[in-house]
């Protein structure tokens, strides 16, 4: 059922003009996608919501747009040249390539699922007398599944941190993980694979090697001093950025969830050393609230703390969203210490410090980072908005209605203007006049093709919150029928009320308040 939902969302994305496979007429390019007309509107609205929430609504956060190409030493200092790797493993029979850590994590998830099924069966068997806490603590089978999963993950993390990749091979073997294509367990040795794309720089550097940036954060760090000086900022303050990043993913799959070219929305918050925990907790709450305002259900969001931290980090967590394929990372929140600024300071020999005029002290600020993938957010929003229901048609028979229940502020099209029939010049002229009158206020669509019922369905499928129908009575009473997407309620309103009513619902301030 869950897999079918995901397949429906992928199909819906193409059929309704949200996402296309890149270079499709050439049989496509793996893990690269193009945003279609409705998709680019939705994605831009999501980015606008993030930008206004982060920059417009905070006096101490400013934005930049750094370049994709940066000096190669930036990536040497940040550790990406030497350590930005994923553990790769191949199945010798299918020739299919996998990330070893994802194979182990998926196997551990299945073990946890088995434990949960045991608990659910016991609930049904014992009814009201069931003590779930005691059962989880004492049932041998539940404990076996959970301990086996935790042990596998711990050994995997230890192996990754120590560089002992043979330990990952041992875990894969002990969990009896098989290739999903060949069904065999005939694996190669696990090896590291650097994720950065490189290109020639045309003489821009001494060795002519440039990298496509794998993250947007470093563009913020190298501009720290510029922002402090030109924008008169002092800690605590943040620098926000939306931009493209590129990673040569070993396994890029699950539609736009994991791509080789993607877009990040990141904010680096610079703070005084010693205040890390305070601001880390502040931004955790701030970011989860942001997702809830957008319409995510609380049960579909959760924090997942990192058990094994980078050597420079004091805390890290993911906001996970329940996608159709399970809980996966949507946004990361990290207390990064002063690692990045210190690394660039050491590499360049230039001070990346803040001088506090009150204490007369200089220090390298610490950083709390929030980073959300625009593409993953797009998929999460699409997943939670997609709905199917049976509704009566014009003849009183039930038919399937597919509707995207998007928040009106982010819907691609805010209002559709529909003449009741196409072949009536008076109706179409009046409808086009209304369309041209309100289109300056918000994104509208004019549609006169097919029956009015079919046009309603088309607008439901792309999440349009309002439809305005112009009928024969409009010509005499200057009123139209406004239809509300979510409950299909219809009411008559004066033409001069259309812009005001729709604007009240679709204004971005409804999300920002």
XYZ file of N, CA and C in Angstrom, residues 35 43 46-47 242 263-265 372-379:
48
model
N 12.121 20.540 -12.779
C 10.854 20.987 -12.202
C 9.974 21.570 -13.305
N 7.830 24.965 -5.708
C 9.161 25.002 -5.097
C 9.575 26.435 -4.764
N 7.862 27.510 -1.624
C 8.484 26.921 -0.435
C 9.770 27.664 -0.083
N 10.548 28.006 -1.089
C 11.787 28.746 -0.842
C 11.483 30.154 -0.316
N 20.197 30.071 -0.033
C 19.540 29.024 -0.816
C 20.377 28.823 -2.074
N 19.060 21.242 -4.192
C 19.064 22.602 -3.673
C 18.934 22.582 -2.156
N 19.781 23.377 -1.502
C 19.787 23.443 -0.043
C 19.312 24.807 0.441
N 18.672 24.808 1.595
C 18.313 26.051 2.282
C 18.986 25.986 3.643
N 18.007 22.435 5.415
C 16.885 21.645 4.896
C 17.005 21.570 3.377
N 16.753 20.395 2.827
C 16.788 20.220 1.386
C 15.498 20.717 0.752
N 15.603 21.635 -0.195
C 14.409 22.162 -0.861
C 13.661 21.059 -1.600
N 14.402 20.131 -2.178
C 13.780 19.051 -2.941
C 13.093 18.045 -2.019
N 13.723 17.744 -0.905
C 13.097 16.834 0.064
C 11.856 17.480 0.680
N 11.945 18.786 0.946
C 10.782 19.496 1.466
C 9.644 19.448 0.448
N 9.972 19.648 -0.813
C 8.985 19.575 -1.895
C 8.289 18.209 -1.884
N 9.091 17.134 -1.775
C 8.533 15.783 -1.772
C 7.694 15.541 -0.521
